[in-house]
Tab-separated table of C-alpha atoms in Angstrom:
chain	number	residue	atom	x	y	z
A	1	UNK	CA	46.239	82.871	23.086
A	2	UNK	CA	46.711	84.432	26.646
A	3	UNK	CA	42.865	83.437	27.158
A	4	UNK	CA	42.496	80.117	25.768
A	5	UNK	CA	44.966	78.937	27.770
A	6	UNK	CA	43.697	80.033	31.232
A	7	UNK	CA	39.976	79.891	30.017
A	8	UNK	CA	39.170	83.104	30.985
A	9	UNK	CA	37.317	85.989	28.932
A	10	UNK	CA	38.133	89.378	27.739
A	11	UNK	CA	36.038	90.978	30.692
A	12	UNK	CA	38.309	89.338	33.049
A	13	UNK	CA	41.506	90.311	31.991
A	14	UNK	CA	40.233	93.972	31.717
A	15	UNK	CA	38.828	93.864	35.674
A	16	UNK	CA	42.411	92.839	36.599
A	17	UNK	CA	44.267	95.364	34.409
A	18	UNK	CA	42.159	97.748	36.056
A	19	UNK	CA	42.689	97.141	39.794
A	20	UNK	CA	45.974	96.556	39.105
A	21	UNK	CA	45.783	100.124	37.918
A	22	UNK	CA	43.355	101.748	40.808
A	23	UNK	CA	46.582	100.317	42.915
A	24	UNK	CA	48.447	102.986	44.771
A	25	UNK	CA	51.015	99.700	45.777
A	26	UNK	CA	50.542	98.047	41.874
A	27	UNK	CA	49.020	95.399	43.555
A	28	UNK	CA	45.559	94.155	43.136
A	29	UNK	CA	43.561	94.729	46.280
A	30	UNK	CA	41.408	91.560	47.267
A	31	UNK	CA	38.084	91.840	46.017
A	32	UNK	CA	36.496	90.673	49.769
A	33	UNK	CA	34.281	87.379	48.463
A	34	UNK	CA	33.530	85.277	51.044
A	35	UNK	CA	34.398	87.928	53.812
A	36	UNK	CA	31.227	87.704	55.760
A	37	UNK	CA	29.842	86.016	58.184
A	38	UNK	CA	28.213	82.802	56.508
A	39	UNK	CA	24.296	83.123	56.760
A	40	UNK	CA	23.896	79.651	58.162
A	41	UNK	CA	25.821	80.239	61.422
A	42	UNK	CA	23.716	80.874	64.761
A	43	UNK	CA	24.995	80.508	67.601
A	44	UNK	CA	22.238	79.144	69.077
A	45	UNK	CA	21.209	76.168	66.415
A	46	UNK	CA	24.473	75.193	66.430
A	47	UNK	CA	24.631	75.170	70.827
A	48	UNK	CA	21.133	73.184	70.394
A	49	UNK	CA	23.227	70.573	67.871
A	50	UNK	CA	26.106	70.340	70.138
A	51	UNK	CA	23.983	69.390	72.766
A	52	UNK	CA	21.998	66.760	71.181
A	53	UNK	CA	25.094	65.030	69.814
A	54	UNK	CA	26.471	64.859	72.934
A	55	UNK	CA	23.112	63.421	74.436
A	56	UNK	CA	24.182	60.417	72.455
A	57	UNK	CA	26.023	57.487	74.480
A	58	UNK	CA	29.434	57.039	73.335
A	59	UNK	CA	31.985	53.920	73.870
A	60	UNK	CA	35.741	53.675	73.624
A	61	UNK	CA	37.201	50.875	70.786
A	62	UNK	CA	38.023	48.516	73.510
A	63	UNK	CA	40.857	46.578	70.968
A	64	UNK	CA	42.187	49.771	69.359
A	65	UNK	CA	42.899	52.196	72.056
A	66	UNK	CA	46.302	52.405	70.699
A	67	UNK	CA	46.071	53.384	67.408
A	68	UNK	CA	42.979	55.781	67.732
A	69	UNK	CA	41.267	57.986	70.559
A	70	UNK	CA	38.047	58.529	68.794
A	71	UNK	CA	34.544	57.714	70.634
A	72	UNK	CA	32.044	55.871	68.635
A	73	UNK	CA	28.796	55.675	68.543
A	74	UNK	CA	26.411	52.573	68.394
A	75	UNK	CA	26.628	51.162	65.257
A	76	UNK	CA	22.650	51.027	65.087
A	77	UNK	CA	23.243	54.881	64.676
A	78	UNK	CA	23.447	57.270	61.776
A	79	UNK	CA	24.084	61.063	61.038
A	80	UNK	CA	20.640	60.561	59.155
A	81	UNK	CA	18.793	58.731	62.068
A	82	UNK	CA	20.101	61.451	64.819
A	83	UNK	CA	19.178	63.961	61.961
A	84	UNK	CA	15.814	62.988	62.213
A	85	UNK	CA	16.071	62.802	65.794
A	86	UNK	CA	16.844	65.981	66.011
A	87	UNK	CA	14.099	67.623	64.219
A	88	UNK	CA	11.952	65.490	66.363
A	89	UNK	CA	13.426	67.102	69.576
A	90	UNK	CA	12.938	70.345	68.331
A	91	UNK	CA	9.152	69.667	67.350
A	92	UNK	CA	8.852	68.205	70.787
A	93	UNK	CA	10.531	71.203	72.804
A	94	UNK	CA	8.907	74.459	70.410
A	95	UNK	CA	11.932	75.278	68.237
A	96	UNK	CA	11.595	76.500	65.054
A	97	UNK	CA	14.378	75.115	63.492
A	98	UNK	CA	14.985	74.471	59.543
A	99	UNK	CA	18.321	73.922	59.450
A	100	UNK	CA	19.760	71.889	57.008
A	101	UNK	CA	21.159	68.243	57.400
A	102	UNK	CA	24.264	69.619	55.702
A	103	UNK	CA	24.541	71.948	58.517
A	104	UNK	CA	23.968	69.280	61.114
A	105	UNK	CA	26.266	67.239	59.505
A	106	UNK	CA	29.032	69.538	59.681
A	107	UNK	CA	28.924	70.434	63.370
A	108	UNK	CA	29.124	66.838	64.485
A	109	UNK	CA	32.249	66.181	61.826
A	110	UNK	CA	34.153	69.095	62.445
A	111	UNK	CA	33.686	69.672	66.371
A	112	UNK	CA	33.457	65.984	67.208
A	113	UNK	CA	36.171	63.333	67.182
A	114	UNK	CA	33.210	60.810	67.438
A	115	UNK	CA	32.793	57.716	64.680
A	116	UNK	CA	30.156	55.348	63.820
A	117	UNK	CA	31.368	52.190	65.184
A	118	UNK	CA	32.995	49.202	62.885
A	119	UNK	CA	34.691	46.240	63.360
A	120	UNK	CA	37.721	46.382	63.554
A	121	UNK	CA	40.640	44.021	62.509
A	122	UNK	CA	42.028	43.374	66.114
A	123	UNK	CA	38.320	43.162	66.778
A	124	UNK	CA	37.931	40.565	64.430
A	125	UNK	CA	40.569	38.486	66.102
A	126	UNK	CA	38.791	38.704	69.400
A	127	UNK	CA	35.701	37.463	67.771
A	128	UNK	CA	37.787	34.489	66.092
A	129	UNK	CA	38.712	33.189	69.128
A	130	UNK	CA	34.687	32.507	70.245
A	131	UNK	CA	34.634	30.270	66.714
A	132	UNK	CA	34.705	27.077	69.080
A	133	UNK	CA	31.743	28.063	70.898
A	134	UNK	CA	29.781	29.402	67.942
A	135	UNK	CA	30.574	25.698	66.370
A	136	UNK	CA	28.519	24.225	69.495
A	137	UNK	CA	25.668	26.433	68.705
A	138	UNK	CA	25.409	25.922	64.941
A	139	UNK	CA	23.406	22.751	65.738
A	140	UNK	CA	21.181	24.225	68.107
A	141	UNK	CA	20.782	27.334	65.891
A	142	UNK	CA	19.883	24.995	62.868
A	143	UNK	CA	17.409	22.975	64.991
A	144	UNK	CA	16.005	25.840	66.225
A	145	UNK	CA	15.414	27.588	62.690
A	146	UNK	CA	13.232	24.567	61.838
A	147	UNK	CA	10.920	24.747	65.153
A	148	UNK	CA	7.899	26.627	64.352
A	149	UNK	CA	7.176	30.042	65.183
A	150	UNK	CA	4.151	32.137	65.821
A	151	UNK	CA	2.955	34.195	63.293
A	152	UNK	CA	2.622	37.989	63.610
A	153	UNK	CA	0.685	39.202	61.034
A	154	UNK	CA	-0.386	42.666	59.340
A	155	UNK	CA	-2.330	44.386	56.562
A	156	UNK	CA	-1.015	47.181	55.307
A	157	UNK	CA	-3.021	50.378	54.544
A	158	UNK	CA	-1.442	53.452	52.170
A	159	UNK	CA	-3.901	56.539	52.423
A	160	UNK	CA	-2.943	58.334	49.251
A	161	UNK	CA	-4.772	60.877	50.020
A	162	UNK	CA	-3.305	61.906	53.263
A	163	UNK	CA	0.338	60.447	52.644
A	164	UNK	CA	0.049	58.099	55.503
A	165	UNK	CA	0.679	54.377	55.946
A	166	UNK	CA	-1.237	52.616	58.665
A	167	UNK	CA	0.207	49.151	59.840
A	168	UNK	CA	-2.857	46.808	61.233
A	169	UNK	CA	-1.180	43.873	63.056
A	170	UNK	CA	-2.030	40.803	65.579
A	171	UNK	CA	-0.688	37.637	66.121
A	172	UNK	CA	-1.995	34.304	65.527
A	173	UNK	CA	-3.611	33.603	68.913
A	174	UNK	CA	-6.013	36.406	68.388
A	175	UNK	CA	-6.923	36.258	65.155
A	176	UNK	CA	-6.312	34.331	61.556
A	177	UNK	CA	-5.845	35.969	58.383
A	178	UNK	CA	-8.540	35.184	56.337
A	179	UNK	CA	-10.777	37.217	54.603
A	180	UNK	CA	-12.645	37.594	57.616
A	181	UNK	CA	-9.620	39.418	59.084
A	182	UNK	CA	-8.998	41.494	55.987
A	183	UNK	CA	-12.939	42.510	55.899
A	184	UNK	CA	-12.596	43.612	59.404
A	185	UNK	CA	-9.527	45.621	58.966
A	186	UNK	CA	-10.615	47.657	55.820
A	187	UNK	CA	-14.236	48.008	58.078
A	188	UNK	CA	-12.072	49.527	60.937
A	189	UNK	CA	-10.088	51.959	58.716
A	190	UNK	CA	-13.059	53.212	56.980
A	191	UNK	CA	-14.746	54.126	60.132
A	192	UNK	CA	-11.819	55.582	61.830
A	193	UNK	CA	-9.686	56.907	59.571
A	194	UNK	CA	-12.228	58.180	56.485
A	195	UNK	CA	-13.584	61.870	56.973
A	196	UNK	CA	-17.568	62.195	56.816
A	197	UNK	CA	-16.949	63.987	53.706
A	198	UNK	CA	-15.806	61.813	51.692
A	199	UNK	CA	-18.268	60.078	49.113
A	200	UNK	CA	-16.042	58.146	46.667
A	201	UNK	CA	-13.609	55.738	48.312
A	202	UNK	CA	-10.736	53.807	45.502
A	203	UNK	CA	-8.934	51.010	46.780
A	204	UNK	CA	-5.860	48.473	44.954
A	205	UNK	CA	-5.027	45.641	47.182
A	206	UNK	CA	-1.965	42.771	45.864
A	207	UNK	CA	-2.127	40.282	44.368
A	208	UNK	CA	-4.443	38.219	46.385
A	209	UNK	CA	-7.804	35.617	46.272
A	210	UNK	CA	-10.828	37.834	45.605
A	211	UNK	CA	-8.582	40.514	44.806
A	212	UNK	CA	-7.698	42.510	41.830
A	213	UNK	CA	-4.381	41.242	41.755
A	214	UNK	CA	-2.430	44.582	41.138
A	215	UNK	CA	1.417	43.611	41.311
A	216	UNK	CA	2.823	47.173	42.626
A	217	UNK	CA	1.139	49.445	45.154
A	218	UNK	CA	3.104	52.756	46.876
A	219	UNK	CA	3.150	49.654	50.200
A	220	UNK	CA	6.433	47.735	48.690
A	221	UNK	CA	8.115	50.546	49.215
A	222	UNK	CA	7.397	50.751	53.180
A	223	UNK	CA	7.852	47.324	53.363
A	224	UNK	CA	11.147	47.290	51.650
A	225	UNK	CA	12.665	50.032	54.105
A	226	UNK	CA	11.077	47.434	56.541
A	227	UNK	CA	13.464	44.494	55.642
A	228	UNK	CA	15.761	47.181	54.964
A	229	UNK	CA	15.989	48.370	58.628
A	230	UNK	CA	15.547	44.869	59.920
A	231	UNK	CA	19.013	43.786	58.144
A	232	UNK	CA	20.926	46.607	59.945
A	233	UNK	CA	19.378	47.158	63.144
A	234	UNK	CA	20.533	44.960	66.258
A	235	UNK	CA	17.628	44.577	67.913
A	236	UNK	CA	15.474	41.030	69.120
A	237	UNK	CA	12.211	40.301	68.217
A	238	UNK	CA	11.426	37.891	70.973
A	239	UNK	CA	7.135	38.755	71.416
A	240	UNK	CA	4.611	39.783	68.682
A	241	UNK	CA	4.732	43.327	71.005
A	242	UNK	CA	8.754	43.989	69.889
A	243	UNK	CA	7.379	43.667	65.649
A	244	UNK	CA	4.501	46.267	66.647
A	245	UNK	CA	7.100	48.283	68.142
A	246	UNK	CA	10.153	48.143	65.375
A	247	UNK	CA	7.587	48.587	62.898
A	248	UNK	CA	6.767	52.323	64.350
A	249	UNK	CA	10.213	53.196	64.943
A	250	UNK	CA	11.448	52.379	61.459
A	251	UNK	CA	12.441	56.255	59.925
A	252	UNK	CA	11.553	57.415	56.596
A	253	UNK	CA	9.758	60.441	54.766
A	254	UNK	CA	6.468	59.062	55.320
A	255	UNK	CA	5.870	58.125	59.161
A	256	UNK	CA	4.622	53.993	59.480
A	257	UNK	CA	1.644	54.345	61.918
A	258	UNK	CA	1.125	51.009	63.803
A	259	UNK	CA	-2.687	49.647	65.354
A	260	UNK	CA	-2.937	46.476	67.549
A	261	UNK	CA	-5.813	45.139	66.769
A	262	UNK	CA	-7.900	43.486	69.425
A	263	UNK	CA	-10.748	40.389	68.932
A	264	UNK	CA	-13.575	43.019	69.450
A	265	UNK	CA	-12.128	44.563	65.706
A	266	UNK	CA	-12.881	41.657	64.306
A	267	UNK	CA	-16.387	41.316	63.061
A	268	UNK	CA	-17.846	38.015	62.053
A	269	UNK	CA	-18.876	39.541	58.023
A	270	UNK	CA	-19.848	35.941	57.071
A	271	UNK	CA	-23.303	36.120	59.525
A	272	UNK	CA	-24.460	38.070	56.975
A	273	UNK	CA	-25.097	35.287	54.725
A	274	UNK	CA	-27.376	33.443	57.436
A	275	UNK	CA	-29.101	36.842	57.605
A	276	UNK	CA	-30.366	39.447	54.706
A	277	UNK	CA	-27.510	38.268	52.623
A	278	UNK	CA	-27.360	34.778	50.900
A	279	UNK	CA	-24.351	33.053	48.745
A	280	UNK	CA	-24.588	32.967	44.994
A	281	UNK	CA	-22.923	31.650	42.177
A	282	UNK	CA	-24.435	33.134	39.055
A	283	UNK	CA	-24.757	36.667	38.829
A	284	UNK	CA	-28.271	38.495	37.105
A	285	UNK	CA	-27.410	37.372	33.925
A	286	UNK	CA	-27.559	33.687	35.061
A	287	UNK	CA	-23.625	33.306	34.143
A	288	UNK	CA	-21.145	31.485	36.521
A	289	UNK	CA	-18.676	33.910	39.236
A	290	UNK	CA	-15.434	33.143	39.228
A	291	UNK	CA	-13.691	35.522	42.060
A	292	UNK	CA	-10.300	34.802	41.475
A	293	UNK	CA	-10.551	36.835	37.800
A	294	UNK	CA	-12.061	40.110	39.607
A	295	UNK	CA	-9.984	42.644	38.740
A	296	UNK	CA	-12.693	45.317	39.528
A	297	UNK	CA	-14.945	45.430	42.388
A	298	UNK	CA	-17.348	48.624	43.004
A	299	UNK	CA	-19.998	49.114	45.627
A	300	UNK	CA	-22.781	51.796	45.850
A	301	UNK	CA	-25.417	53.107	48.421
A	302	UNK	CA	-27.828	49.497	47.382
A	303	UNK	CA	-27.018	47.038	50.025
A	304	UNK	CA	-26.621	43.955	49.148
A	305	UNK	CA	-25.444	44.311	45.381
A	306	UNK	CA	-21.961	43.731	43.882
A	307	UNK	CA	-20.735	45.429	40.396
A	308	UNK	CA	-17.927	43.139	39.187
A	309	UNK	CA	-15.217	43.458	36.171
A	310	UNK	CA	-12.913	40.722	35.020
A	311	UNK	CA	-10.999	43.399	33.188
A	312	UNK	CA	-9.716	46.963	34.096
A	313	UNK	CA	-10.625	48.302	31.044
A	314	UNK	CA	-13.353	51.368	31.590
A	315	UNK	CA	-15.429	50.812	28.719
A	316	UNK	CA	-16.128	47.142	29.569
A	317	UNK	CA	-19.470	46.749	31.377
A	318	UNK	CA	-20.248	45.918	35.213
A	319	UNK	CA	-21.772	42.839	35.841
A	320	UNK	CA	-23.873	42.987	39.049
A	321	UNK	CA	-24.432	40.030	41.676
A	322	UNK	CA	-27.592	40.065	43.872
A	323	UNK	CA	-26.395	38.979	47.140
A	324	UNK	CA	-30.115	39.727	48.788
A	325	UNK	CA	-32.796	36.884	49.703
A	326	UNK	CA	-35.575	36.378	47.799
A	327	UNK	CA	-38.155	38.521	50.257
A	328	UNK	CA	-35.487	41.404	50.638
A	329	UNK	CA	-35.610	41.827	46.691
A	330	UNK	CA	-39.756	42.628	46.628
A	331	UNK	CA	-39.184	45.655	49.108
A	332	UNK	CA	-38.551	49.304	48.332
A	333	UNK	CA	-34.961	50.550	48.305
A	334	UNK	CA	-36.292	53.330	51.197
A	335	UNK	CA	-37.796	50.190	53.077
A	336	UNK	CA	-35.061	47.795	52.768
A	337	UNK	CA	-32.484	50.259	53.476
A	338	UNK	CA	-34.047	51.345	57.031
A	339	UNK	CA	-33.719	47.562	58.149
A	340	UNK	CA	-30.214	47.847	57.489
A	341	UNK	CA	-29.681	49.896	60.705
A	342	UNK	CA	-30.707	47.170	62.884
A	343	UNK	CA	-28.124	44.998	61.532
A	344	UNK	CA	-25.454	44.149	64.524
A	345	UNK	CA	-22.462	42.709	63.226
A	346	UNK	CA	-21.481	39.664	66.003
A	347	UNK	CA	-17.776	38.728	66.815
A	348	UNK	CA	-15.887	36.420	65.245
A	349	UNK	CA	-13.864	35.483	68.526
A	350	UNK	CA	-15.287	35.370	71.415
A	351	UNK	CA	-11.684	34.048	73.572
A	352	UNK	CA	-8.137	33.344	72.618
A	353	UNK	CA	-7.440	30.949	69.459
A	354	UNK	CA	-5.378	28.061	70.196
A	355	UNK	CA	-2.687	26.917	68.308
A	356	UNK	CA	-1.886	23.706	67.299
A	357	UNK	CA	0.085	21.794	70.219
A	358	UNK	CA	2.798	20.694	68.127
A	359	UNK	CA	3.810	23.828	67.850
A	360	UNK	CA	3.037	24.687	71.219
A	361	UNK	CA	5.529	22.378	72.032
A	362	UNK	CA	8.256	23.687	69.366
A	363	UNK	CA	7.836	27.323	71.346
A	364	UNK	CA	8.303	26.261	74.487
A	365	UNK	CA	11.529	24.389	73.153
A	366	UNK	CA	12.836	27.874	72.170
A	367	UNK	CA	12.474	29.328	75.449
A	368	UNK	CA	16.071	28.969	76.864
A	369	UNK	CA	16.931	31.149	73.810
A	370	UNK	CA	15.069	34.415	74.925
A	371	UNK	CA	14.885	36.146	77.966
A	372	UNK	CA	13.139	35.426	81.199
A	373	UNK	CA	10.415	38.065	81.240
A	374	UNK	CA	8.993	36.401	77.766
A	375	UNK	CA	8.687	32.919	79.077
A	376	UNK	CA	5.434	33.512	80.785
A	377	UNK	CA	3.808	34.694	77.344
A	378	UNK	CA	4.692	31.847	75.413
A	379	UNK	CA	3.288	29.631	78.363
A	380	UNK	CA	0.429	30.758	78.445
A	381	UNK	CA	-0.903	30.406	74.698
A	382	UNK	CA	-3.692	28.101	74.576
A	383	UNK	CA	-3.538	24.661	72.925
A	384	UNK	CA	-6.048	22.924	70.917
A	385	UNK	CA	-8.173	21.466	73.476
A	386	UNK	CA	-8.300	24.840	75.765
A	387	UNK	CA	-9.562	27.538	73.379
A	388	UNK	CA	-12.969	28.604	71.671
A	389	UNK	CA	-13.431	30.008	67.865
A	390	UNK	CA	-16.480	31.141	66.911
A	391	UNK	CA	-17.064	30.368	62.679
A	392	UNK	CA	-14.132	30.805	60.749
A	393	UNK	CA	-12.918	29.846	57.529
A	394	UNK	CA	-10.003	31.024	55.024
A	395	UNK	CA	-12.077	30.249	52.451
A	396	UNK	CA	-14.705	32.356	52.985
């Protein structure tokens, strides 16, 4: 009865009877758990975390001094952003240090009377008293949400075999986004990124013209913790240069690596066509293309020649289009393939694009609402009448 009512077993009750016993006193001596030292404390690692949380700049609670004496920090901060911080100090200065987040944790909440920074409700009274003024901006703010913006665009790369995620990005005075643009990207990676080793290359793009319209890839997720970080984070994007840079300082187990790309990346793919290459619309079998149902797309080592599937299914057959002119097709594959070295691909660009001057006009509106060093950028974007674009078409 004794032992269903503590919960305790038979072995139990006979340890305790037993020390009891062994007692000279009749008391039970302590049994000395949790007596040593804990194995996580150094003296050092935990010197090396004081000293990085104090790196940190810290603010008094200018409308509750008061009630509280804590120090805050920004409220763009985390313990799991200076976490990661952390480790990235250490990396940079030579420490080998694995200690735990737990650990780091703990030393800045038990030696620190620091908080992350909230609103408060005295705060909130402060703020109240600006309503009037934010009432006089609500019209300008609404005006100025319908004014056109320029575009900063990106393709996003996931190497699955490496665990990495490469962000290409521009804006729209240096490129478009066609498939031009796309071509030009995957061209760049390939060359850069892609050991000599490697023979077999699998791609899955989104769900996209002359794609294979896959609805998930392991991208979302990056671009999720993206918007994610966007929502919370306090900083301006005023220049296509502040995306590049929030995009590579967003944190997260799998670092975002960011590439600018310049006009010389972009390769004019299309002059192909006017070359070895020509258009078709039928493939061997004499039977219409329609691109927007390739779900499957496969190249080999024969240039010029496209295996196609409307279907993922691996049983179904390949259909093949025969991209070459009719002379290229009589020549040997040795023959044919030696020519291909002389191929030069030309630029697509050969100066900045212009945008239209409408919206030209729309940015320069918006100037009063960033700072002064941006003005000049915005200024100088080219207009309609002032740029040159060499062949370029979404469509293509």
């Amino acid at each position: 009865m004794f032992q269903n009512t503590y919960g305790i077993s038979r072995g139990k009750v006979d340890f305790m009877i037993f020390k009891k016993r062994s007692s000279a006193t009749g008391i039970s001596s302590t049994t000395g758990k949790g007596a040593h030292k804990p194995h996580n404390f150094n003296i050092d690692i935990r010197t090396r975390m004081l000293n990085h949380i104090k790196s940190f700049p810290l603010q008094e609670s200018h409308y509750a001094r008061k009630r509280t004496s804590h120090l805050y920090l920004s409220s763009s901060l985390n313990i799991s952003k200076m976490y990661d911080l952390y480790k990235d100090h250490c990396l940079q200065n030579g420490f080998n240090d694995e200690s735990s987040y737990w650990l780091y944790r703990t030393v800045f909440s038990k030696t620190f009377k620091i908080k992350l920074k909230h609103v408060f409700d005295e705060e909130l009274q402060i703020l109240n008293q600006k309503n009037q003024d934010h009432i006089n901006m609500v019209e300008l703010a609404y005006n100025s949400k319908k004014e056109d913006k320029l575009w900063t665009y990106n393709e996003t790369i996931r190497d699955l075999g490496k665990n990495e995620s490469y962000y290409y990005m521009w804006h729209e005075a240096l490129a478009r986004r066609g498939s031009i643009e796309v071509a030009s990207i995957l061209y760049k990676f390939i060359q850069g990124k892609i050991d000599n080793n490697i023979t077999h290359l699998i791609t899955y793009s989104d769900t996209c013209s002359c794609q294979n319209r896959h609805t998930h890839l392991e991208c979302d997720s990056d671009h999720s913790r993206i918007e994610r970080c966007k929502k919370q984070s306090e900083s301006t994007i005023s220049i296509p240069n502040d995306w590049y840079n929030f995009v590579r300082n967003v944190r997260g187990k799998i670092p975002l690596k960011v590439i600018e790309m310049e006009q010389i990346d972009f390769k004019s793919f299309s002059s192909l066509l006017s070359g070895p290459l020509v258009k078709r619309a039928l493939d061997t079998d004499k039977e219409k293309i329609n691109w927007l149902k390739m779900t499957w797309i496969r190249y080999d080592k024969t240039f010029g020649f496209i295996q196609f599937k409307y279907t993922l299914n691996k049983e179904a057959p390949f259909r093949i289009l025969d991209l070459r002119k009719g002379a290229m097709r009589t020549r040997n594959r040795a023959e044919f393939t030696s020519g291909l070295s002389n191929i030069r691909l030309p630029l697509t660009y050969n100066g900045p694009l212009s945008i239209d001057s409408e919206k030209k006009k729309d940015l320069i509106s918006l100037l009063p609402l960033l700072d002064l060093i941006y003005h000049q950028f915005y200024k100088d974007l080219k207009t309609n009448t002032r740029a040159v674009m060499i062949q370029q078409s979404d469509e293509e």
